[in-house]
Amino acid sequence: MPRTTPLERTRNIGIMAHIDAGKTTTTERILYYTGVSHKMGEVHDGAAVMDWMQQEQERGITITSAATTCFWKDHRINIIDTPGHVDFTVEVERSLRVLDGAIGVFCGVAGVEPQSETVWRQADRYQVPRLAFVNKMDRVGADFGRAVRAIRERLQANAVPIQIPIGSEDGFRGIVDLLAEKAIYWNDATLGVEFETREVPAELAAQVAEAREHLVEAAADFDEALMARFLEGESVSADQLSKALREATLRLEVVPVLCGAAFKNRGIQPLLDAIVDYLPSPLDVPPVEGLRPGSDELIQRKADDNEPFAAIAYKLMADKHVGHLTYIRVYSGHVKTGDQVLNAARDRKERIGRLLQMHANRQQQIDEIFAGDIAVVVGLKAIATGETLCDPRDPILLEALEFPEPVLSIAIEPKTQADMDRLFASLDRLVREDPTFRVAVDPETGQTIISGMGELHLEIITDRLLREFKVGANVGRPQVAYKETITRLVRVEGRYVKQTGGSGDFGVVELEVEPGEPGSGIQFEAAVKGGAVPSEFISAVRQGCEEATQSGAIAGYPVVDVKVRLVDGQAHDVDSSERSFKIAASIGMKDALRQAAPVLLEPIMAVEAVTPEEFVGAVQGDLKSRRGNITGTDVRGNAQAVQAEVPLATMFGYVNNLRSMTQGRATYTMQFSRYAKVPENVAEEFTYR
């Protein structure tokens, strides 16, 4: 089956933003105007195509990143609509890992919001070229200029408007295309399908001339030929300007800014044009790099159907009708149904069962996929998020994804024996789907503990268990993921000596244990001299130390940020073994953790509450009463944004408090910031379990 769309006319893009900036509404309009959907689905009606999960429709938010494909001006556009809520930030992370370009959607009233910053930094990390779309220009308080300034100041992005709005708030009627110097107006009677191009209104002529001069000046900074024309005062055509802007956008030197009102069906067609004109094809991004399995040799794969096959599994899902779905991004080569591929991370061969093209949760069967495609493979038996699928004859191991640690846990227990089997099978499926979701069994209570990124994340998980997997279960109260660390250096001896007639056990270690840098984890160094501890037992000492840090001395929480140095020890020619040194190290490490002035650490959250001005004092007072530290306030349209750092332990049920004190008019966002020491008066409440 031949390729239907050339690589240079393929775009793999994501739509990313803060919650409620209008990502899904924008995507729904794109699908409507490109002919994929014949009816516009609205988020508030629970009818959006891309929000297909029952939990998404009820809450009016995006939870899982949905993939779809559409066509515009002979270009194939693969779109991933990502969540805006911080609890599902991993969905954005893994989507950006496999995308070539992205659209950042910003609310015209609120501008750059906390999760906008988070996803923008993620895109910076993956070097993804971007467009910015300032949405909701029809809303009261919308200000295009302020939104552009916020993108420049808060995101340090070189935001260059290529459009300006005609009117604002209720008077928002259309846009001016600064490249063509034409005004565009949409026909509301046709739901924005029809639009007309007119001359720029006389009252905007001076503003448009000034804005276009800024645009030419910005583009000329990255194009010498354009700079020469600009300095000589010659006119610059729309095509010349577009070409220069494209090059600068691909090099991450410029972010073209567009505007519109997706809900009112204005501004979407020029956005589609900008995707085609400015965002990269797979040929415009550098070749993907990876290691040859089993070595440090760096190898590359170009976006070419004739290269060896290489793809990354960026998302796993379970479908009750089809089975396990593995979403993959193909970087090079091609593969057909029935072909054999290698999972390079596990050195295991798998056969491609079926290939699907996804449209949200609808599926279309295909026979072959090519470089640059995003598709779904059915039938892979053992694979995890971030693993590489490649040609068995020429393997490559692509860089895996990194995922944040969960900060919140709850206990869950089945109601009946029949529920028990279903519960563990369902949890196993959810763990495979979501790398930020963890399951463990408490060794002391025997309870099953599930951990996630926040209250909403765990609420969605438990809701899916009850409804989708039909598991009867009791759910406990959320528990904060505390950690422990130490505050001073100690030197200890760990001794495990047993003589019982016949061969015994003999292992003695001397350890120096001291605080490490925040975020450094457990660091181990063998500084023993003269073979006091034989080299074959060093790894056993390391294991013993690491196992001992899994349960701290204050309340049994995991210990972090500790440096351990093995400085001396004793061994016996006959009785020493890996087991005896591992136990000796564990004994010594537990002593060290008790003696080294241990302290409890708690997750601190960056909270931003956006509230009408008359409630600012009440909101600040409430955050302070939760042990919060106010870090700043700024004006957001006709509201104030209060920023604070607050312990997660005090934030349960905050949404209800905030609504009641602000008459339901305030909103807030919260994301993990760092771990910090628990104050002594609070830490006294904790005793070893």
PDB file of C-alpha atoms in Angstrom, residues 364-536:
ATOM      1  CA  GLN A 364     -10.223   2.662  11.255  1.00  0.00           C
ATOM      2  CA  GLN A 365      -8.232  -0.389  10.226  1.00  0.00           C
ATOM      3  CA  ILE A 366      -5.163   0.202   8.008  1.00  0.00           C
ATOM      4  CA  ASP A 367      -2.609  -2.182   6.508  1.00  0.00           C
ATOM      5  CA  GLU A 368       0.655  -0.262   6.705  1.00  0.00           C
ATOM      6  CA  ILE A 369       2.230   2.700   8.510  1.00  0.00           C
ATOM      7  CA  PHE A 370       5.111   4.913   7.429  1.00  0.00           C
ATOM      8  CA  ALA A 371       7.691   7.378   8.805  1.00  0.00           C
ATOM      9  CA  GLY A 372       5.959  10.346  10.454  1.00  0.00           C
ATOM     10  CA  ASP A 373       2.725   8.448  11.184  1.00  0.00           C
ATOM     11  CA  ILE A 374       0.936   8.276  14.527  1.00  0.00           C
ATOM     12  CA  ALA A 375      -1.063   5.059  14.765  1.00  0.00           C
ATOM     13  CA  VAL A 376      -2.188   2.270  17.090  1.00  0.00           C
ATOM     14  CA  VAL A 377      -0.875  -1.296  17.196  1.00  0.00           C
ATOM     15  CA  VAL A 378      -3.100  -4.096  18.512  1.00  0.00           C
ATOM     16  CA  GLY A 379      -1.696  -7.378  19.777  1.00  0.00           C
ATOM     17  CA  LEU A 380       1.603  -6.457  21.485  1.00  0.00           C
ATOM     18  CA  LYS A 381       1.936  -8.717  24.521  1.00  0.00           C
ATOM     19  CA  ALA A 382       4.631  -7.060  26.659  1.00  0.00           C
ATOM     20  CA  ILE A 383       5.348  -3.361  26.245  1.00  0.00           C
ATOM     21  CA  ALA A 384       5.452  -0.277  28.473  1.00  0.00           C
ATOM     22  CA  THR A 385       5.185   3.451  27.810  1.00  0.00           C
ATOM     23  CA  GLY A 386       8.386   4.866  26.331  1.00  0.00           C
ATOM     24  CA  GLU A 387       9.747   1.598  24.923  1.00  0.00           C
ATOM     25  CA  THR A 388      11.156   1.334  21.399  1.00  0.00           C
ATOM     26  CA  LEU A 389       9.853  -0.848  18.572  1.00  0.00           C
ATOM     27  CA  CYS A 390      12.353  -1.344  15.765  1.00  0.00           C
ATOM     28  CA  ASP A 391      13.626  -3.513  12.920  1.00  0.00           C
ATOM     29  CA  PRO A 392      15.101  -6.731  14.441  1.00  0.00           C
ATOM     30  CA  ARG A 393      17.877  -6.669  11.809  1.00  0.00           C
ATOM     31  CA  ASP A 394      19.009  -3.132  12.683  1.00  0.00           C
ATOM     32  CA  PRO A 395      17.925  -2.341  16.260  1.00  0.00           C
ATOM     33  CA  ILE A 396      17.937   1.059  17.978  1.00  0.00           C
ATOM     34  CA  LEU A 397      16.999   2.066  21.532  1.00  0.00           C
ATOM     35  CA  LEU A 398      15.391   5.519  21.638  1.00  0.00           C
ATOM     36  CA  GLU A 399      15.487   7.727  24.738  1.00  0.00           C
ATOM     37  CA  ALA A 400      12.783   6.658  27.179  1.00  0.00           C
ATOM     38  CA  LEU A 401      10.344   9.030  28.896  1.00  0.00           C
ATOM     39  CA  GLU A 402      10.770  10.227  32.474  1.00  0.00           C
ATOM     40  CA  PHE A 403       7.748  10.505  34.743  1.00  0.00           C
ATOM     41  CA  PRO A 404       7.200  12.420  38.012  1.00  0.00           C
ATOM     42  CA  GLU A 405       6.695  10.628  41.320  1.00  0.00           C
ATOM     43  CA  PRO A 406       3.135  10.457  42.748  1.00  0.00           C
ATOM     44  CA  VAL A 407       2.373  12.772  45.690  1.00  0.00           C
ATOM     45  CA  LEU A 408      -0.931  11.379  46.984  1.00  0.00           C
ATOM     46  CA  SER A 409      -2.064   7.899  48.063  1.00  0.00           C
ATOM     47  CA  ILE A 410      -5.280   6.197  49.151  1.00  0.00           C
ATOM     48  CA  ALA A 411      -6.074   2.734  50.463  1.00  0.00           C
ATOM     49  CA  ILE A 412      -8.493   0.629  48.427  1.00  0.00           C
ATOM     50  CA  GLU A 413      -9.993  -2.733  49.324  1.00  0.00           C
ATOM     51  CA  PRO A 414     -12.392  -5.049  47.454  1.00  0.00           C
ATOM     52  CA  LYS A 415     -15.874  -5.579  48.901  1.00  0.00           C
ATOM     53  CA  THR A 416     -16.061  -9.308  48.124  1.00  0.00           C
ATOM     54  CA  GLN A 417     -13.740 -12.162  47.200  1.00  0.00           C
ATOM     55  CA  ALA A 418     -15.019 -11.971  43.599  1.00  0.00           C
ATOM     56  CA  ASP A 419     -14.107  -8.268  43.530  1.00  0.00           C
ATOM     57  CA  MET A 420     -10.561  -9.049  44.703  1.00  0.00           C
ATOM     58  CA  ASP A 421      -9.541 -10.830  41.488  1.00  0.00           C
ATOM     59  CA  ARG A 422     -11.173  -8.147  39.348  1.00  0.00           C
ATOM     60  CA  LEU A 423      -9.533  -5.367  41.377  1.00  0.00           C
ATOM     61  CA  PHE A 424      -5.968  -6.595  40.867  1.00  0.00           C
ATOM     62  CA  ALA A 425      -6.531  -7.348  37.165  1.00  0.00           C
ATOM     63  CA  SER A 426      -8.019  -3.857  36.697  1.00  0.00           C
ATOM     64  CA  LEU A 427      -5.234  -2.123  38.645  1.00  0.00           C
ATOM     65  CA  ASP A 428      -2.669  -3.952  36.516  1.00  0.00           C
ATOM     66  CA  ARG A 429      -4.324  -2.578  33.357  1.00  0.00           C
ATOM     67  CA  LEU A 430      -4.430   0.960  34.780  1.00  0.00           C
ATOM     68  CA  VAL A 431      -0.742   0.823  35.804  1.00  0.00           C
ATOM     69  CA  ARG A 432       0.158  -0.194  32.252  1.00  0.00           C
ATOM     70  CA  GLU A 433      -1.835   2.731  30.850  1.00  0.00           C
ATOM     71  CA  ASP A 434      -0.644   5.425  33.269  1.00  0.00           C
ATOM     72  CA  PRO A 435       3.053   5.629  34.295  1.00  0.00           C
ATOM     73  CA  THR A 436       2.255   8.115  37.109  1.00  0.00           C
ATOM     74  CA  PHE A 437      -0.177   5.693  38.771  1.00  0.00           C
ATOM     75  CA  ARG A 438       1.381   3.234  41.248  1.00  0.00           C
ATOM     76  CA  VAL A 439       0.059   0.275  43.220  1.00  0.00           C
ATOM     77  CA  ALA A 440       1.713  -1.189  46.328  1.00  0.00           C
ATOM     78  CA  VAL A 441       0.793  -3.347  49.300  1.00  0.00           C
ATOM     79  CA  ASP A 442       1.548  -1.925  52.759  1.00  0.00           C
ATOM     80  CA  PRO A 443       3.762  -4.611  54.374  1.00  0.00           C
ATOM     81  CA  GLU A 444       2.416  -3.870  57.873  1.00  0.00           C
ATOM     82  CA  THR A 445      -1.331  -3.502  57.299  1.00  0.00           C
ATOM     83  CA  GLY A 446      -1.668  -5.612  54.148  1.00  0.00           C
ATOM     84  CA  GLN A 447      -3.737  -2.808  52.567  1.00  0.00           C
ATOM     85  CA  THR A 448      -3.569  -2.107  48.834  1.00  0.00           C
ATOM     86  CA  ILE A 449      -2.306   1.469  48.376  1.00  0.00           C
ATOM     87  CA  ILE A 450      -2.804   3.336  45.094  1.00  0.00           C
ATOM     88  CA  SER A 451      -0.830   6.520  44.423  1.00  0.00           C
ATOM     89  CA  GLY A 452      -1.267   9.328  41.883  1.00  0.00           C
ATOM     90  CA  MET A 453      -0.619  12.964  41.037  1.00  0.00           C
ATOM     91  CA  GLY A 454      -3.509  14.550  42.925  1.00  0.00           C
ATOM     92  CA  GLU A 455      -7.074  14.312  44.200  1.00  0.00           C
ATOM     93  CA  LEU A 456      -8.634  14.501  40.734  1.00  0.00           C
ATOM     94  CA  HIS A 457      -6.255  11.880  39.332  1.00  0.00           C
ATOM     95  CA  LEU A 458      -7.182   9.363  42.057  1.00  0.00           C
ATOM     96  CA  GLU A 459     -10.863  10.302  41.806  1.00  0.00           C
ATOM     97  CA  ILE A 460     -10.840   9.453  38.076  1.00  0.00           C
ATOM     98  CA  ILE A 461      -8.967   6.175  38.728  1.00  0.00           C
ATOM     99  CA  THR A 462     -11.447   5.019  41.388  1.00  0.00           C
ATOM    100  CA  ASP A 463     -14.390   6.139  39.237  1.00  0.00           C
ATOM    101  CA  ARG A 464     -13.068   4.034  36.344  1.00  0.00           C
ATOM    102  CA  LEU A 465     -12.594   1.029  38.645  1.00  0.00           C
ATOM    103  CA  LEU A 466     -16.198   1.231  39.808  1.00  0.00           C
ATOM    104  CA  ARG A 467     -17.840   2.020  36.460  1.00  0.00           C
ATOM    105  CA  GLU A 468     -15.628   0.800  33.653  1.00  0.00           C
ATOM    106  CA  PHE A 469     -14.176  -2.298  35.323  1.00  0.00           C
ATOM    107  CA  LYS A 470     -17.235  -3.045  37.531  1.00  0.00           C
ATOM    108  CA  VAL A 471     -15.137  -3.536  40.681  1.00  0.00           C
ATOM    109  CA  GLY A 472     -16.869  -3.171  44.062  1.00  0.00           C
ATOM    110  CA  ALA A 473     -14.372  -1.439  46.340  1.00  0.00           C
ATOM    111  CA  ASN A 474     -14.116   0.705  49.466  1.00  0.00           C
ATOM    112  CA  VAL A 475     -11.835   3.717  49.148  1.00  0.00           C
ATOM    113  CA  GLY A 476     -10.017   5.387  52.043  1.00  0.00           C
ATOM    114  CA  ARG A 477      -9.136   9.021  52.648  1.00  0.00           C
ATOM    115  CA  PRO A 478      -6.271  10.479  50.585  1.00  0.00           C
ATOM    116  CA  GLN A 479      -2.863  10.231  52.289  1.00  0.00           C
ATOM    117  CA  VAL A 480       0.022  12.588  51.533  1.00  0.00           C
ATOM    118  CA  ALA A 481       3.241  10.997  50.227  1.00  0.00           C
ATOM    119  CA  TYR A 482       5.606  12.182  52.971  1.00  0.00           C
ATOM    120  CA  LYS A 483       9.327  11.436  52.847  1.00  0.00           C
ATOM    121  CA  GLU A 484      12.135  11.506  55.402  1.00  0.00           C
ATOM    122  CA  THR A 485      15.732  12.682  55.318  1.00  0.00           C
ATOM    123  CA  ILE A 486      18.628  13.292  57.730  1.00  0.00           C
ATOM    124  CA  THR A 487      20.316  16.496  58.845  1.00  0.00           C
ATOM    125  CA  ARG A 488      23.774  15.537  60.150  1.00  0.00           C
ATOM    126  CA  LEU A 489      26.727  13.264  59.433  1.00  0.00           C
ATOM    127  CA  VAL A 490      27.154  10.070  61.466  1.00  0.00           C
ATOM    128  CA  ARG A 491      29.560   7.134  61.390  1.00  0.00           C
ATOM    129  CA  VAL A 492      28.140   3.739  62.315  1.00  0.00           C
ATOM    130  CA  GLU A 493      29.085   0.072  62.357  1.00  0.00           C
ATOM    131  CA  GLY A 494      26.789  -2.611  61.005  1.00  0.00           C
ATOM    132  CA  ARG A 495      27.580  -6.085  62.325  1.00  0.00           C
ATOM    133  CA  TYR A 496      25.986  -9.409  61.436  1.00  0.00           C
ATOM    134  CA  VAL A 497      27.890 -12.303  62.989  1.00  0.00           C
ATOM    135  CA  LYS A 498      26.317 -15.714  63.702  1.00  0.00           C
ATOM    136  CA  GLN A 499      28.160 -18.923  64.454  1.00  0.00           C
ATOM    137  CA  THR A 500      25.909 -21.957  64.554  1.00  0.00           C
ATOM    138  CA  GLY A 501      28.218 -24.936  64.038  1.00  0.00           C
ATOM    139  CA  GLY A 502      29.082 -25.507  60.412  1.00  0.00           C
ATOM    140  CA  SER A 503      29.210 -22.468  58.148  1.00  0.00           C
ATOM    141  CA  GLY A 504      28.034 -19.269  59.827  1.00  0.00           C
ATOM    142  CA  ASP A 505      27.468 -15.632  58.855  1.00  0.00           C
ATOM    143  CA  PHE A 506      30.066 -12.903  59.131  1.00  0.00           C
ATOM    144  CA  GLY A 507      29.777  -9.368  57.796  1.00  0.00           C
ATOM    145  CA  VAL A 508      30.955  -6.095  59.336  1.00  0.00           C
ATOM    146  CA  VAL A 509      30.726  -2.697  57.644  1.00  0.00           C
ATOM    147  CA  GLU A 510      31.557   0.842  58.700  1.00  0.00           C
ATOM    148  CA  LEU A 511      29.426   3.512  57.047  1.00  0.00           C
ATOM    149  CA  GLU A 512      29.595   7.292  56.909  1.00  0.00           C
ATOM    150  CA  VAL A 513      26.097   8.673  56.301  1.00  0.00           C
ATOM    151  CA  GLU A 514      25.409  12.364  55.629  1.00  0.00           C
ATOM    152  CA  PRO A 515      22.721  14.601  54.075  1.00  0.00           C
ATOM    153  CA  GLY A 516      22.741  14.871  50.259  1.00  0.00           C
ATOM    154  CA  GLU A 517      21.623  17.651  47.947  1.00  0.00           C
ATOM    155  CA  PRO A 518      17.828  18.078  47.576  1.00  0.00           C
ATOM    156  CA  GLY A 519      16.593  15.799  44.803  1.00  0.00           C
ATOM    157  CA  SER A 520      19.779  13.693  44.756  1.00  0.00           C
ATOM    158  CA  GLY A 521      18.131  10.502  46.050  1.00  0.00           C
ATOM    159  CA  ILE A 522      20.360   7.828  47.630  1.00  0.00           C
ATOM    160  CA  GLN A 523      24.038   8.100  46.634  1.00  0.00           C
ATOM    161  CA  PHE A 524      26.439   5.270  47.472  1.00  0.00           C
ATOM    162  CA  GLU A 525      30.237   5.351  47.351  1.00  0.00           C
ATOM    163  CA  ALA A 526      32.696   2.555  48.149  1.00  0.00           C
ATOM    164  CA  ALA A 527      35.743   4.204  49.771  1.00  0.00           C
ATOM    165  CA  VAL A 528      37.035   1.097  51.553  1.00  0.00           C
ATOM    166  CA  LYS A 529      40.798   0.438  51.339  1.00  0.00           C
ATOM    167  CA  GLY A 530      42.979  -2.617  51.494  1.00  0.00           C
ATOM    168  CA  GLY A 531      40.236  -5.091  50.633  1.00  0.00           C
ATOM    169  CA  ALA A 532      38.640  -4.930  54.102  1.00  0.00           C
ATOM    170  CA  VAL A 533      35.359  -5.626  52.292  1.00  0.00           C
ATOM    171  CA  PRO A 534      36.005  -7.879  49.271  1.00  0.00           C
ATOM    172  CA  SER A 535      34.902  -6.275  46.000  1.00  0.00           C
ATOM    173  CA  GLU A 536      32.383  -9.046  45.262  1.00  0.00           C
TER     174      GLU A 536
END
